[in-house]
Amino acid sequence: MNSKFPFELLVWLSALVFLAINNPSVHPYTLCPFSNLGFSWCPGCGLGRSISSLLHFDLSGSIHYHWFGIPAFFILLNRIGQLSQKFRLN
């Protein structure tokens, strides 16, 4: 019986907890390496802020930061569900 906790599950849960704690309207900093290097465009910029806004029940802010934030949030929830179910079965 393999009861080793899946590292990917820990990463996704930690990311969602971090995004739930962070409020992009209060703390507008970013972890994006492109933005921190001064580039003005990045295909993924705003996804984290969008999910964070969604977790703070700010739907319009979520859509403003990135349109794919809402589907990405549900994709992450689905993946967390898959990993936790696999962990429980082991």
XYZ file of C-alpha atoms in Angstrom:
90
model
C 0.000 0.000 0.000
C 1.476 3.313 -1.118
C 0.308 6.071 1.219
C 2.819 8.656 0.012
C 1.172 12.087 -0.220
C 1.219 13.308 -3.842
C 3.469 16.348 -4.231
C 1.292 17.786 -7.017
C -1.707 17.857 -4.679
C 0.339 19.771 -2.106
C 1.419 22.300 -4.748
C -2.127 22.987 -6.004
C -3.582 23.227 -2.498
C -0.802 25.580 -1.409
C -1.317 27.742 -4.498
C -5.057 28.073 -3.848
C -4.481 28.890 -0.181
C -1.936 31.549 -1.176
C -4.372 33.023 -3.707
C -7.175 32.992 -1.150
C -5.020 34.890 1.345
C -3.674 37.366 -1.212
C -5.989 40.172 -2.280
C -4.928 41.684 -5.638
C -6.758 44.946 -5.031
C -4.784 45.517 -1.811
C -1.447 43.889 -2.776
C -0.966 44.283 -6.544
C 2.502 42.661 -6.632
C 3.169 39.841 -9.032
C 5.295 36.690 -9.116
C 5.454 36.755 -12.924
C 9.088 36.674 -14.070
C 8.226 38.498 -17.332
C 6.539 41.351 -15.493
C 9.344 41.575 -12.954
C 11.867 41.778 -15.817
C 9.971 44.708 -17.338
C 8.152 43.010 -20.216
C 4.713 44.498 -20.740
C 3.045 41.375 -22.156
C 2.792 37.836 -20.849
C 0.192 35.257 -21.930
C -0.418 34.102 -18.374
C -0.246 37.396 -16.521
C -3.330 38.006 -14.514
C -4.359 34.354 -14.045
C -3.331 34.296 -10.396
C -4.905 37.683 -9.744
C -8.031 36.543 -11.566
C -8.351 33.415 -9.422
C -7.605 35.434 -6.282
C -10.339 37.919 -7.190
C -12.728 35.037 -7.785
C -11.897 33.614 -4.351
C -12.722 37.048 -2.908
C -16.097 36.987 -4.721
C -15.101 39.768 -7.143
C -16.391 38.375 -10.434
C -15.906 41.555 -12.461
C -12.340 41.941 -11.160
C -11.651 38.324 -12.002
C -12.783 38.805 -15.588
C -10.854 42.085 -15.783
C -7.528 40.481 -14.791
C -7.834 37.471 -17.145
C -10.838 35.928 -18.866
C -9.505 32.393 -18.359
C -9.209 32.692 -14.569
C -12.675 31.301 -13.874
C -12.281 28.177 -16.052
C -8.735 27.719 -14.705
C -10.077 27.758 -11.146
C -12.536 24.965 -11.923
C -9.862 22.999 -13.782
C -7.667 23.241 -10.665
C -10.531 22.123 -8.427
C -11.108 19.147 -10.725
C -7.410 18.212 -10.610
C -7.335 18.524 -6.822
C -10.377 16.254 -6.653
C -8.711 13.671 -8.895
C -5.498 13.682 -6.885
C -7.238 13.505 -3.520
C -9.418 10.627 -4.701
C -6.327 8.763 -5.930
C -4.625 9.430 -2.588
C -7.643 8.086 -0.655
C -7.724 4.932 -2.790
C -4.078 4.104 -2.054
